[in-house]
Amino acid sequence: MLTPKRIESEELLDEGDVTAEDRERSLRDLRRINKYLGGVRVYRSLVRAFAPRSILDLGTGTSDLLEAVPGVPLRIGLDFNIEHLLYLRTASRVHRVVGDVHHLPFRGDAVDLITSSHFFHHFSPDENEAIMTDSLRIARKGVAFTDTERHYVPLLVTTLLGALRLVGRVTRFDAPASVRQGYTAREVRALASRIGASRWKVMLKWPFRFAILLWR
């Protein structure tokens, strides 16, 4: 009763035809959401589970989460949109790479840990299975993905943020859309069980987030 039907849709920020002003406002919104609504805290906890010396973050956006773990010597952020990677680039120590998650440009055992945050919902179950399998090939230690759980509470919160004009035009559309096309913990467990990891775990994290941990 508390889980809406999954609805796939395109998000405005990913379409590439938004104005520069709208794009920058949306990127600022995403950084604020990570900072104040638990994204940074959850990401740090997942990284600590693997104690990596190198991280590759998929769908990194502005790489704000990688910037939140400065104790890791090598941090690489991958995104298909160069405009996202260029945002605040000069102030960052993260190596930013333009690339496609369907064809990751890295050899096997290239980094200790591969991560993603609020990225999983963009893909179908089959696509996510392929991405996790390839990520496990590249990671020496493991894979840690996190996203918002599909549930009416985060859908209400994101809709309310838009109604109160606390976020920009793009985020007002994209945030609820991302919740609607997200996954439940049960669906994610079914996916994780098919990857072939030596060990895996799916956890629920506050507020209304799931985390997938796969060990090589």
XYZ file of N, CA, C and O in Angstrom:
864
model
N 0.809 -1.209 0.000
C 0.000 0.000 0.000
C 0.849 1.268 0.000
O 0.432 2.311 -0.476
N 2.059 1.179 0.548
C 2.927 2.355 0.634
C 3.933 2.412 -0.504
O 4.826 3.254 -0.493
N 3.788 1.519 -1.481
C 4.720 1.472 -2.597
C 4.007 1.777 -3.902
O 3.188 0.982 -4.369
N 4.288 2.914 -4.521
C 3.662 3.215 -5.808
C 4.209 2.319 -6.910
O 5.294 1.752 -6.796
N 3.456 2.196 -7.967
C 3.904 1.429 -9.123
C 5.116 2.097 -9.750
O 5.205 3.324 -9.810
N 6.071 1.292 -10.198
C 7.264 1.854 -10.835
C 6.912 2.405 -12.211
O 6.331 1.705 -13.040
N 7.273 3.668 -12.437
C 6.997 4.338 -13.704
C 8.305 4.892 -14.255
O 8.926 5.771 -13.652
N 8.737 4.389 -15.395
C 9.962 4.885 -16.021
C 9.678 6.188 -16.764
O 8.627 6.346 -17.381
N 10.609 7.117 -16.688
C 10.452 8.397 -17.381
C 11.813 9.037 -17.580
O 12.782 8.707 -16.877
N 11.904 9.950 -18.524
C 13.115 10.723 -18.736
C 13.138 11.894 -17.746
O 12.097 12.479 -17.445
N 14.329 12.207 -17.238
C 14.467 13.342 -16.336
C 15.053 14.527 -17.098
O 15.926 14.365 -17.954
N 14.578 15.711 -16.787
C 14.956 16.900 -17.546
C 16.463 17.143 -17.540
O 17.039 17.523 -18.555
N 17.098 16.935 -16.402
C 18.532 17.221 -16.296
C 19.353 16.337 -17.221
O 20.428 16.727 -17.672
N 18.847 15.144 -17.534
C 19.579 14.204 -18.378
C 19.348 14.430 -19.861
O 20.054 13.864 -20.690
N 18.352 15.237 -20.205
C 18.036 15.417 -21.613
C 18.988 16.367 -22.317
O 19.099 16.350 -23.536
N 19.681 17.220 -21.566
C 20.728 18.045 -22.152
C 20.264 19.314 -22.814
O 21.090 20.081 -23.336
N 18.950 19.601 -22.848
C 18.476 20.805 -23.516
C 17.930 21.844 -22.545
O 17.218 22.764 -22.939
N 18.268 21.700 -21.259
C 17.859 22.706 -20.285
C 18.816 23.895 -20.377
O 19.938 23.774 -20.869
N 18.381 25.052 -19.925
C 19.245 26.228 -19.958
C 20.385 26.061 -18.956
O 20.285 25.277 -17.998
N 21.458 26.804 -19.167
C 22.594 26.742 -18.249
C 22.173 27.138 -16.842
O 22.625 26.547 -15.849
N 21.294 28.139 -16.743
C 20.826 28.587 -15.426
C 20.040 27.481 -14.717
O 20.251 27.227 -13.525
N 19.125 26.821 -15.440
C 18.345 25.733 -14.842
C 19.244 24.560 -14.462
O 19.039 23.916 -13.420
N 20.232 24.256 -15.309
C 21.132 23.145 -15.024
C 21.932 23.413 -13.755
O 22.042 22.540 -12.879
N 22.494 24.610 -13.632
C 23.298 24.918 -12.451
C 22.453 24.946 -11.190
O 22.899 24.497 -10.126
N 21.214 25.440 -11.284
C 20.340 25.415 -10.110
C 20.036 23.974 -9.699
O 20.035 23.644 -8.504
N 19.804 23.102 -10.666
C 19.514 21.708 -10.356
C 20.721 21.015 -9.726
O 20.584 20.246 -8.764
N 21.917 21.298 -10.237
C 23.122 20.701 -9.657
C 23.335 21.196 -8.229
O 23.755 20.433 -7.355
N 23.037 22.462 -7.974
C 23.117 22.982 -6.608
C 22.092 22.298 -5.715
O 22.378 21.957 -4.563
N 20.878 22.087 -6.247
C 19.842 21.390 -5.479
C 20.312 19.996 -5.081
O 20.139 19.576 -3.924
N 20.908 19.278 -6.017
C 21.345 17.915 -5.741
C 22.436 17.887 -4.672
O 22.447 17.004 -3.799
N 23.343 18.842 -4.720
C 24.378 18.917 -3.698
C 23.776 19.218 -2.324
O 24.191 18.646 -1.311
N 22.789 20.091 -2.275
C 22.124 20.407 -1.002
C 21.339 19.225 -0.474
O 21.332 18.944 0.732
N 20.659 18.495 -1.368
C 19.918 17.302 -0.950
C 20.867 16.267 -0.367
O 20.581 15.658 0.669
N 22.000 16.043 -1.009
C 22.987 15.098 -0.471
C 23.501 15.540 0.896
O 23.690 14.717 1.795
N 23.710 16.831 1.044
C 24.278 17.357 2.290
C 23.292 17.309 3.448
O 23.652 16.907 4.566
N 22.051 17.692 3.178
C 21.092 17.867 4.275
C 20.083 16.734 4.432
O 19.439 16.634 5.482
N 19.934 15.880 3.431
C 18.952 14.798 3.520
C 19.595 13.416 3.547
O 18.971 12.429 3.158
N 20.836 13.345 3.981
C 21.437 12.055 4.292
C 22.330 11.429 3.244
O 22.949 10.389 3.507
N 22.428 12.028 2.062
C 23.233 11.417 1.013
C 24.700 11.269 1.369
O 25.306 10.214 1.162
N 25.286 12.313 1.915
C 26.703 12.277 2.296
C 26.936 11.257 3.413
O 27.884 10.469 3.367
N 26.073 11.271 4.425
C 26.225 10.349 5.550
C 26.159 8.893 5.096
O 26.992 8.064 5.498
N 25.185 8.563 4.260
C 25.045 7.182 3.779
C 26.243 6.794 2.926
O 26.797 5.698 3.073
N 26.667 7.688 2.046
C 27.801 7.384 1.163
C 29.069 7.112 1.977
O 29.798 6.146 1.712
N 29.340 7.930 2.960
C 30.520 7.722 3.792
C 30.471 6.374 4.499
O 31.487 5.685 4.623
N 29.292 5.975 4.972
C 29.177 4.692 5.682
C 29.460 3.523 4.748
O 30.071 2.528 5.159
N 29.051 3.627 3.495
C 29.315 2.558 2.537
C 30.795 2.475 2.202
O 31.362 1.384 2.089
N 31.431 3.624 2.040
C 32.861 3.638 1.748
C 33.652 3.020 2.899
O 34.587 2.237 2.697
N 33.264 3.343 4.133
C 33.974 2.792 5.296
C 33.901 1.262 5.343
O 34.825 0.622 5.854
N 32.859 0.687 4.816
C 32.710 -0.773 4.839
C 33.787 -1.473 4.018
O 34.067 -2.663 4.240
N 34.418 -0.744 3.084
C 35.431 -1.347 2.213
C 36.837 -0.794 2.445
O 37.805 -1.365 1.953
N 36.963 0.314 3.155
C 38.262 0.948 3.425
C 39.129 1.013 2.166
O 40.260 0.519 2.146
N 38.638 1.631 1.107
C 39.374 1.621 -0.165
C 40.484 2.668 -0.215
O 40.453 3.677 0.487
N 41.437 2.408 -1.097
C 42.454 3.402 -1.430
C 42.137 4.084 -2.760
O 42.771 5.062 -3.133
N 41.153 3.540 -3.476
C 40.736 4.138 -4.746
C 39.260 3.857 -4.960
O 38.759 2.783 -4.624
N 38.546 4.864 -5.516
C 37.113 4.757 -5.749
C 36.799 5.266 -7.148
O 37.325 6.285 -7.593
N 35.897 4.560 -7.832
C 35.298 5.036 -9.071
C 33.808 5.220 -8.802
O 33.120 4.264 -8.436
N 33.312 6.447 -8.967
C 31.909 6.756 -8.706
C 31.178 6.937 -10.025
O 31.536 7.799 -10.829
N 30.142 6.115 -10.258
C 29.391 6.144 -11.510
C 28.246 7.144 -11.413
O 27.576 7.232 -10.390
N 27.999 7.868 -12.509
C 26.962 8.895 -12.478
C 27.257 9.947 -11.439
O 26.378 10.412 -10.720
N 28.502 10.365 -11.394
C 29.009 11.170 -10.278
C 28.442 12.584 -10.228
O 28.507 13.235 -9.187
N 27.912 13.084 -11.354
C 27.411 14.461 -11.355
C 28.523 15.451 -11.091
O 29.498 15.526 -11.844
N 28.419 16.202 -10.011
C 29.443 17.181 -9.650
C 30.502 16.601 -8.704
O 31.350 17.332 -8.208
N 30.433 15.297 -8.440
C 31.401 14.590 -7.588
C 31.413 15.076 -6.148
O 32.412 14.945 -5.444
N 30.289 15.631 -5.668
C 30.265 16.136 -4.299
C 30.410 15.017 -3.264
O 30.997 15.232 -2.198
N 29.926 13.814 -3.584
C 30.057 12.716 -2.625
C 31.508 12.224 -2.549
O 32.004 11.911 -1.464
N 32.174 12.177 -3.673
C 33.600 11.819 -3.641
C 34.400 12.862 -2.868
O 35.361 12.527 -2.161
N 34.016 14.118 -2.994
C 34.697 15.175 -2.247
C 34.490 15.026 -0.748
O 35.289 15.531 0.054
N 33.442 14.313 -0.349
C 33.142 14.132 1.076
C 33.959 13.023 1.714
O 33.837 12.785 2.917
N 34.810 12.325 0.935
C 35.690 11.283 1.491
C 37.131 11.602 1.110
O 37.779 10.865 0.362
N 37.688 12.709 1.624
C 39.012 13.168 1.209
C 40.149 12.242 1.614
O 41.264 12.386 1.126
N 39.895 11.292 2.516
C 40.961 10.393 2.955
C 41.318 9.314 1.957
O 42.262 8.543 2.179
N 40.595 9.225 0.841
C 40.874 8.222 -0.191
C 41.814 8.843 -1.232
O 41.456 9.825 -1.887
N 43.017 8.285 -1.428
C 44.009 8.932 -2.299
C 43.562 9.112 -3.747
O 43.808 10.159 -4.351
N 42.911 8.099 -4.342
C 42.507 8.188 -5.746
C 40.983 8.138 -5.833
O 40.353 7.145 -5.462
N 40.401 9.233 -6.337
C 38.944 9.326 -6.485
C 38.633 9.729 -7.922
O 39.086 10.771 -8.386
N 37.849 8.879 -8.599
C 37.503 9.103 -10.005
C 35.986 9.189 -10.120
O 35.266 8.308 -9.650
N 35.507 10.249 -10.746
C 34.078 10.407 -10.982
C 33.772 10.273 -12.462
O 34.384 10.948 -13.291
N 32.838 9.382 -12.807
C 32.461 9.161 -14.205
C 31.030 9.616 -14.441
O 30.136 9.293 -13.654
N 30.820 10.365 -15.526
C 29.477 10.818 -15.893
C 29.445 10.994 -17.401
O 30.469 11.326 -18.015
N 28.279 10.776 -18.015
C 28.174 10.932 -19.467
C 28.016 12.386 -19.873
O 28.197 12.734 -21.043
N 27.691 13.267 -18.922
C 27.418 14.670 -19.228
C 28.599 15.538 -18.790
O 28.833 15.734 -17.597
N 29.316 16.074 -19.746
C 30.512 16.860 -19.423
C 30.158 18.142 -18.675
O 30.961 18.634 -17.859
N 28.964 18.695 -18.894
C 28.579 19.914 -18.190
C 28.466 19.672 -16.686
O 28.803 20.547 -15.886
N 28.012 18.498 -16.287
C 27.954 18.161 -14.865
C 29.360 18.060 -14.284
O 29.623 18.519 -13.168
N 30.257 17.449 -15.028
C 31.627 17.267 -14.544
C 32.379 18.583 -14.435
O 33.258 18.738 -13.579
N 32.056 19.536 -15.289
C 32.760 20.821 -15.273
C 32.310 21.726 -14.129
O 33.033 22.653 -13.755
N 31.148 21.451 -13.540
C 30.621 22.306 -12.485
C 31.523 22.248 -11.248
O 31.782 21.178 -10.699
N 32.069 23.377 -10.831
C 32.976 23.507 -9.677
C 34.223 22.622 -9.812
O 34.830 22.245 -8.821
N 34.609 22.342 -11.027
C 35.745 21.434 -11.258
C 37.057 21.979 -10.710
O 37.876 21.231 -10.171
N 37.262 23.292 -10.821
C 38.550 23.854 -10.426
C 38.807 23.731 -8.932
O 39.954 23.766 -8.490
N 37.748 23.596 -8.147
C 37.907 23.499 -6.691
C 37.967 22.048 -6.213
O 38.005 21.797 -5.013
N 38.011 21.093 -7.141
C 37.912 19.683 -6.779
C 39.236 18.954 -7.003
O 39.977 19.257 -7.931
N 39.504 17.974 -6.146
C 40.669 17.101 -6.316
C 40.268 15.741 -6.885
O 41.058 14.805 -6.886
N 39.039 15.645 -7.346
C 38.541 14.411 -7.943
C 38.883 14.393 -9.432
O 38.720 15.395 -10.133
N 39.349 13.242 -9.927
C 39.585 13.076 -11.361
C 38.235 12.799 -12.029
O 37.557 11.830 -11.683
N 37.852 13.623 -12.971
C 36.537 13.509 -13.598
C 36.682 12.998 -15.028
O 37.492 13.514 -15.797
N 35.871 11.990 -15.362
C 35.989 11.292 -16.643
C 34.623 11.234 -17.315
O 33.633 10.870 -16.679
N 34.567 11.579 -18.593
C 33.342 11.414 -19.370
C 33.287 9.962 -19.842
O 34.242 9.453 -20.439
N 32.183 9.277 -19.573
C 32.085 7.882 -19.977
C 30.678 7.347 -19.867
O 29.795 7.978 -19.283
N 30.486 6.165 -20.436
C 29.191 5.494 -20.498
C 29.231 4.272 -19.590
O 30.100 3.409 -19.746
N 28.292 4.174 -18.654
C 28.296 3.038 -17.717
C 28.023 1.714 -18.419
O 28.325 0.654 -17.868
N 27.455 1.760 -19.615
C 27.220 0.523 -20.365
C 28.500 0.003 -21.019
O 28.549 -1.149 -21.449
N 29.512 0.868 -21.090
C 30.806 0.481 -21.678
C 31.898 1.138 -20.838
O 32.561 2.079 -21.292
N 32.091 0.661 -19.634
C 33.035 1.296 -18.718
C 34.465 1.189 -19.261
O 34.938 0.076 -19.555
N 35.164 2.325 -19.365
C 36.496 2.328 -19.982
C 37.614 2.018 -18.981
O 38.594 2.766 -18.863
N 37.482 0.896 -18.271
C 38.469 0.529 -17.263
C 38.753 -0.974 -17.347
O 37.840 -1.778 -17.565
N 39.995 -1.330 -17.131
C 40.373 -2.743 -17.117
C 39.928 -3.395 -15.817
O 39.527 -2.720 -14.869
N 40.036 -4.710 -15.760
C 39.715 -5.424 -14.537
C 40.652 -5.062 -13.402
O 41.838 -4.753 -13.631
N 40.135 -5.066 -12.175
C 40.928 -4.754 -10.978
C 41.531 -3.345 -11.024
O 42.620 -3.108 -10.495
N 40.836 -2.413 -11.645
C 41.385 -1.066 -11.822
C 41.339 -0.237 -10.546
O 42.217 0.595 -10.303
N 40.298 -0.422 -9.728
C 40.134 0.362 -8.498
C 39.659 -0.573 -7.381
O 39.191 -1.683 -7.632
N 39.756 -0.096 -6.152
C 39.295 -0.902 -5.021
C 37.776 -0.998 -4.959
O 37.220 -2.074 -4.709
N 37.105 0.135 -5.155
C 35.665 0.206 -4.913
C 34.973 0.995 -6.017
O 35.475 2.030 -6.454
N 33.812 0.492 -6.457
C 32.960 1.242 -7.387
C 31.670 1.591 -6.666
O 31.042 0.740 -6.030
N 31.281 2.858 -6.769
C 30.093 3.343 -6.068
C 29.132 4.027 -7.043
O 29.501 4.377 -8.163
N 27.912 4.215 -6.588
C 26.984 5.120 -7.253
C 25.948 5.555 -6.232
O 25.660 4.832 -5.271
N 25.391 6.736 -6.435
C 24.368 7.254 -5.528
C 23.286 7.949 -6.345
O 23.589 8.773 -7.209
N 22.038 7.596 -6.098
C 20.899 8.154 -6.841
C 21.096 7.995 -8.351
O 20.786 8.897 -9.127
N 21.580 6.849 -8.740
C 21.871 6.548 -10.141
C 21.165 5.272 -10.592
O 20.808 5.119 -11.754
N 20.939 4.367 -9.647
C 20.385 3.050 -9.917
C 19.014 3.147 -10.591
O 18.675 2.342 -11.461
N 18.210 4.134 -10.197
C 16.832 4.228 -10.688
C 16.740 4.556 -12.169
O 15.686 4.381 -12.787
N 17.824 5.025 -12.766
C 17.806 5.391 -14.177
C 17.718 4.183 -15.107
O 17.438 4.352 -16.301
N 17.942 2.988 -14.585
C 18.113 1.826 -15.446
C 17.093 0.725 -15.157
O 16.591 0.602 -14.041
N 16.854 -0.078 -16.168
C 15.957 -1.226 -16.029
C 16.645 -2.303 -15.180
O 17.874 -2.265 -14.983
N 15.896 -3.286 -14.682
C 16.532 -4.374 -13.930
C 17.649 -5.064 -14.709
O 18.723 -5.339 -14.151
N 17.430 -5.345 -15.982
C 18.473 -6.013 -16.781
C 19.703 -5.123 -16.938
O 20.849 -5.614 -16.877
N 19.489 -3.828 -17.146
C 20.625 -2.914 -17.271
C 21.393 -2.832 -15.960
O 22.637 -2.843 -15.957
N 20.701 -2.758 -14.838
C 21.382 -2.698 -13.547
C 22.168 -3.973 -13.273
O 23.263 -3.925 -12.701
N 21.610 -5.109 -13.652
C 22.340 -6.368 -13.471
C 23.645 -6.352 -14.263
O 24.705 -6.751 -13.757
N 23.599 -5.859 -15.507
C 24.800 -5.785 -16.332
C 25.810 -4.796 -15.756
O 27.026 -5.062 -15.729
N 25.343 -3.641 -15.276
C 26.235 -2.630 -14.705
C 26.911 -3.158 -13.443
O 28.123 -2.981 -13.246
N 26.154 -3.823 -12.570
C 26.742 -4.364 -11.347
C 27.742 -5.469 -11.660
O 28.805 -5.565 -11.028
N 27.440 -6.314 -12.640
C 28.353 -7.394 -13.014
C 29.665 -6.834 -13.544
O 30.763 -7.288 -13.160
N 29.597 -5.829 -14.428
C 30.813 -5.234 -14.976
C 31.571 -4.471 -13.900
O 32.810 -4.481 -13.874
N 30.839 -3.815 -12.997
C 31.496 -3.097 -11.900
C 32.282 -4.052 -11.014
O 33.393 -3.747 -10.568
N 31.721 -5.219 -10.766
C 32.410 -6.197 -9.926
C 33.674 -6.718 -10.609
O 34.640 -7.072 -9.937
N 33.685 -6.727 -11.927
C 34.894 -7.118 -12.668
C 36.007 -6.089 -12.474
O 37.182 -6.447 -12.335
N 35.636 -4.819 -12.432
C 36.626 -3.740 -12.358
C 37.114 -3.505 -10.938
O 38.249 -3.076 -10.720
N 36.277 -3.791 -9.946
C 36.604 -3.486 -8.549
C 37.412 -4.605 -7.901
O 37.045 -5.776 -7.995
N 38.486 -4.233 -7.210
C 39.287 -5.233 -6.494
C 38.594 -5.696 -5.219
O 38.701 -6.869 -4.837
N 37.911 -4.784 -4.533
C 37.262 -5.131 -3.272
C 35.760 -5.342 -3.415
O 35.216 -6.307 -2.887
N 35.074 -4.410 -4.069
C 33.633 -4.572 -4.170
C 32.922 -3.378 -4.757
O 33.536 -2.441 -5.288
N 31.599 -3.425 -4.638
C 30.701 -2.438 -5.233
C 29.715 -1.976 -4.167
O 29.223 -2.796 -3.375
N 29.424 -0.677 -4.135
C 28.464 -0.129 -3.175
C 27.582 0.890 -3.879
O 28.055 1.967 -4.254
N 26.320 0.535 -4.085
C 25.360 1.430 -4.733
C 24.278 1.815 -3.729
O 23.852 0.995 -2.919
N 23.807 3.041 -3.811
C 22.701 3.485 -2.957
C 21.750 4.367 -3.755
O 22.164 5.044 -4.706
N 20.476 4.324 -3.385
C 19.473 5.143 -4.055
C 18.279 5.277 -3.119
O 18.200 4.605 -2.092
N 17.335 6.127 -3.497
C 16.114 6.302 -2.720
C 15.164 5.133 -2.970
O 14.977 4.712 -4.114
N 14.582 4.611 -1.901
C 13.611 3.532 -2.033
C 12.297 4.080 -2.584
O 11.865 5.181 -2.219
N 11.671 3.336 -3.469
C 10.378 3.743 -4.013
C 9.297 3.584 -2.937
O 8.972 2.486 -2.510
N 8.772 4.717 -2.477
C 7.849 4.717 -1.341
C 7.094 6.043 -1.387
O 7.597 7.051 -1.870
N 5.878 6.057 -0.872
C 5.077 7.275 -0.927
C 5.637 8.406 -0.057
O 5.399 9.581 -0.349
N 6.371 8.088 0.992
C 6.906 9.151 1.852
C 7.929 10.011 1.113
O 7.794 11.244 1.067
N 9.005 9.444 0.529
C 9.914 10.313 -0.232
C 9.251 10.971 -1.435
O 9.628 12.086 -1.823
N 8.242 10.319 -2.009
C 7.517 10.949 -3.109
C 6.790 12.198 -2.614
O 6.810 13.245 -3.269
N 6.185 12.109 -1.444
C 5.504 13.264 -0.863
C 6.491 14.374 -0.514
O 6.241 15.558 -0.775
N 7.629 14.002 0.066
C 8.635 14.997 0.468
C 9.169 15.748 -0.751
O 9.259 16.985 -0.747
N 9.530 15.012 -1.805
C 10.078 15.675 -2.996
C 9.024 16.545 -3.681
O 9.343 17.624 -4.197
N 7.789 16.092 -3.673
C 6.711 16.906 -4.250
C 6.497 18.178 -3.431
O 6.289 19.267 -3.992
N 6.581 18.060 -2.117
C 6.401 19.216 -1.236
C 7.532 20.229 -1.407
O 7.289 21.443 -1.412
N 8.760 19.748 -1.568
C 9.881 20.657 -1.810
C 9.634 21.503 -3.047
O 9.935 22.704 -3.073
N 9.079 20.878 -4.073
C 8.766 21.615 -5.285
C 7.623 22.589 -5.102
O 7.682 23.729 -5.576
N 6.572 22.144 -4.398
C 5.408 23.009 -4.190
C 5.770 24.257 -3.398
O 5.207 25.339 -3.629
N 6.732 24.134 -2.474
C 7.168 25.264 -1.661
C 8.252 26.100 -2.346
O 8.764 27.052 -1.753
N 8.614 25.695 -3.575
C 9.642 26.404 -4.358
C 10.990 26.432 -3.633
O 11.737 27.421 -3.726
N 11.300 25.352 -2.931
C 12.594 25.243 -2.264
C 13.664 24.681 -3.192
O 14.842 24.666 -2.836
N 13.254 24.211 -4.348
C 14.185 23.710 -5.363
C 13.808 24.346 -6.698
O 12.722 24.898 -6.863
N 14.705 24.229 -7.667
C 14.487 24.848 -8.966
C 13.510 24.081 -9.844
O 13.037 22.996 -9.503
N 13.249 24.645 -11.009
C 12.248 24.090 -11.935
C 12.568 22.657 -12.330
O 11.682 21.788 -12.353
N 13.812 22.378 -12.664
C 14.195 21.033 -13.102
C 14.039 20.027 -11.969
O 13.496 18.931 -12.147
N 14.493 20.399 -10.779
C 14.396 19.492 -9.634
C 12.945 19.247 -9.237
O 12.608 18.151 -8.765
N 12.088 20.246 -9.420
C 10.663 20.067 -9.104
C 10.057 18.937 -9.923
O 9.170 18.223 -9.458
N 10.544 18.741 -11.139
C 10.063 17.638 -11.976
C 10.866 16.360 -11.729
O 10.305 15.272 -11.574
N 12.204 16.496 -11.682
C 13.069 15.309 -11.649
C 13.010 14.547 -10.336
O 13.081 13.308 -10.331
N 12.931 15.253 -9.215
C 12.988 14.560 -7.929
C 11.821 13.590 -7.730
O 12.041 12.406 -7.405
N 10.571 14.004 -7.925
C 9.477 13.029 -7.826
C 9.570 11.936 -8.890
O 9.260 10.766 -8.616
N 10.028 12.300 -10.096
C 10.160 11.300 -11.160
C 11.175 10.229 -10.788
O 10.983 9.035 -11.074
N 12.270 10.627 -10.123
C 13.289 9.659 -9.732
C 12.768 8.696 -8.677
O 13.136 7.513 -8.659
N 11.895 9.174 -7.775
C 11.305 8.288 -6.773
C 10.364 7.291 -7.448
O 10.371 6.089 -7.133
N 9.552 7.768 -8.383
C 8.579 6.897 -9.057
C 9.248 5.784 -9.848
O 8.681 4.700 -10.006
N 10.446 6.035 -10.376
C 11.104 4.989 -11.155
C 12.197 4.276 -10.353
O 13.018 3.556 -10.901
N 12.159 4.467 -9.036
C 13.109 3.786 -8.167
C 12.723 2.341 -7.912
O 11.803 1.788 -8.517
N 13.434 1.716 -6.973
C 13.250 0.297 -6.652
C 12.940 0.134 -5.174
O 13.280 0.988 -4.353
N 12.334 -0.982 -4.843
C 12.138 -1.347 -3.445
C 13.292 -2.251 -3.006
O 14.008 -2.822 -3.838
N 13.451 -2.384 -1.702
C 14.513 -3.248 -1.184
C 14.317 -4.689 -1.657
O 15.286 -5.400 -1.959
N 13.082 -5.131 -1.714
C 12.801 -6.499 -2.181
C 13.252 -6.690 -3.626
O 13.862 -7.720 -3.967
N 12.968 -5.727 -4.486
C 13.384 -5.821 -5.886
C 14.903 -5.814 -6.016
O 15.474 -6.534 -6.844
N 15.556 -5.003 -5.188
C 17.014 -4.907 -5.246
C 17.665 -6.198 -4.761
O 18.675 -6.650 -5.318
N 17.093 -6.814 -3.729
C 17.637 -8.093 -3.254
C 17.584 -9.157 -4.348
O 18.524 -9.950 -4.505
N 16.500 -9.187 -5.095
C 16.381 -10.151 -6.184
C 17.464 -9.921 -7.239
O 18.039 -10.878 -7.778
N 17.771 -8.644 -7.520
C 18.827 -8.329 -8.478
C 20.203 -8.706 -7.944
O 21.007 -9.328 -8.643
N 20.479 -8.329 -6.701
C 21.802 -8.578 -6.122
C 22.122 -10.071 -6.053
O 23.283 -10.479 -6.199
N 21.107 -10.884 -5.853
C 21.328 -12.326 -5.723
C 21.780 -12.971 -7.028
O 22.291 -14.092 -7.025
N 21.602 -12.263 -8.144
C 21.943 -12.832 -9.452
C 23.324 -12.421 -9.959
O 23.745 -12.855 -11.033
N 24.041 -11.578 -9.215
C 25.275 -10.993 -9.732
C 26.462 -11.955 -9.677
O 27.384 -11.873 -10.474
N 26.486 -12.867 -8.735
C 27.615 -13.776 -8.614
C 28.731 -13.265 -7.729
O 29.883 -13.693 -7.858
N 28.409 -12.338 -6.833
C 29.399 -11.839 -5.878
C 29.704 -12.923 -4.842
O 28.865 -13.788 -4.561
N 30.901 -12.874 -4.262
C 31.242 -13.850 -3.227
C 30.366 -13.665 -1.994
O 30.062 -14.618 -1.275
N 29.931 -12.416 -1.775
C 29.024 -12.093 -0.675
C 28.287 -10.810 -1.038
O 28.837 -9.943 -1.707
N 27.038 -10.702 -0.631
C 26.280 -9.493 -0.923
C 25.337 -9.177 0.234
O 24.975 -10.037 1.020
N 24.963 -7.890 0.305
C 24.051 -7.437 1.350
C 23.244 -6.255 0.824
O 23.787 -5.384 0.137
N 21.958 -6.234 1.133
C 21.100 -5.091 0.842
C 20.578 -4.558 2.164
O 20.007 -5.309 2.960
N 20.802 -3.288 2.421
C 20.416 -2.668 3.683
C 19.496 -1.482 3.422
O 19.581 -0.839 2.378
N 18.650 -1.189 4.394
C 17.862 0.032 4.370
C 18.557 1.082 5.225
O 19.008 0.785 6.334
N 18.678 2.274 4.697
C 19.345 3.370 5.385
C 18.364 4.535 5.536
O 17.588 4.828 4.624
N 18.428 5.194 6.664
C 17.567 6.349 6.876
C 18.114 7.558 6.123
O 19.341 7.781 6.134
N 17.296 8.372 5.449
C 15.846 8.236 5.348
C 15.420 7.634 4.009
O 15.681 8.213 2.960
N 14.790 6.489 4.038
C 14.207 5.833 2.871
C 15.213 5.639 1.742
O 14.970 5.983 0.593
N 16.355 5.093 2.118
C 17.360 4.736 1.125
C 17.706 3.263 1.268
O 17.637 2.696 2.353
N 18.076 2.665 0.160
C 18.635 1.306 0.208
C 20.100 1.363 -0.192
O 20.540 2.292 -0.877
N 20.830 0.367 0.233
C 22.247 0.257 -0.134
C 22.526 -1.179 -0.544
O 22.092 -2.112 0.116
N 23.230 -1.338 -1.653
C 23.631 -2.638 -2.166
C 25.143 -2.756 -1.993
O 25.890 -1.923 -2.510
N 25.596 -3.774 -1.288
C 27.019 -4.034 -1.124
C 27.337 -5.391 -1.738
O 26.711 -6.395 -1.391
N 28.302 -5.399 -2.668
C 28.744 -6.630 -3.312
C 30.234 -6.789 -3.081
O 31.006 -5.856 -3.326
N 30.636 -7.941 -2.608
C 32.054 -8.201 -2.395
C 32.596 -9.074 -3.508
O 31.936 -10.006 -3.966
N 33.787 -8.775 -3.969
C 34.435 -9.480 -5.079
C 34.644 -10.953 -4.740
O 35.059 -11.294 -3.664
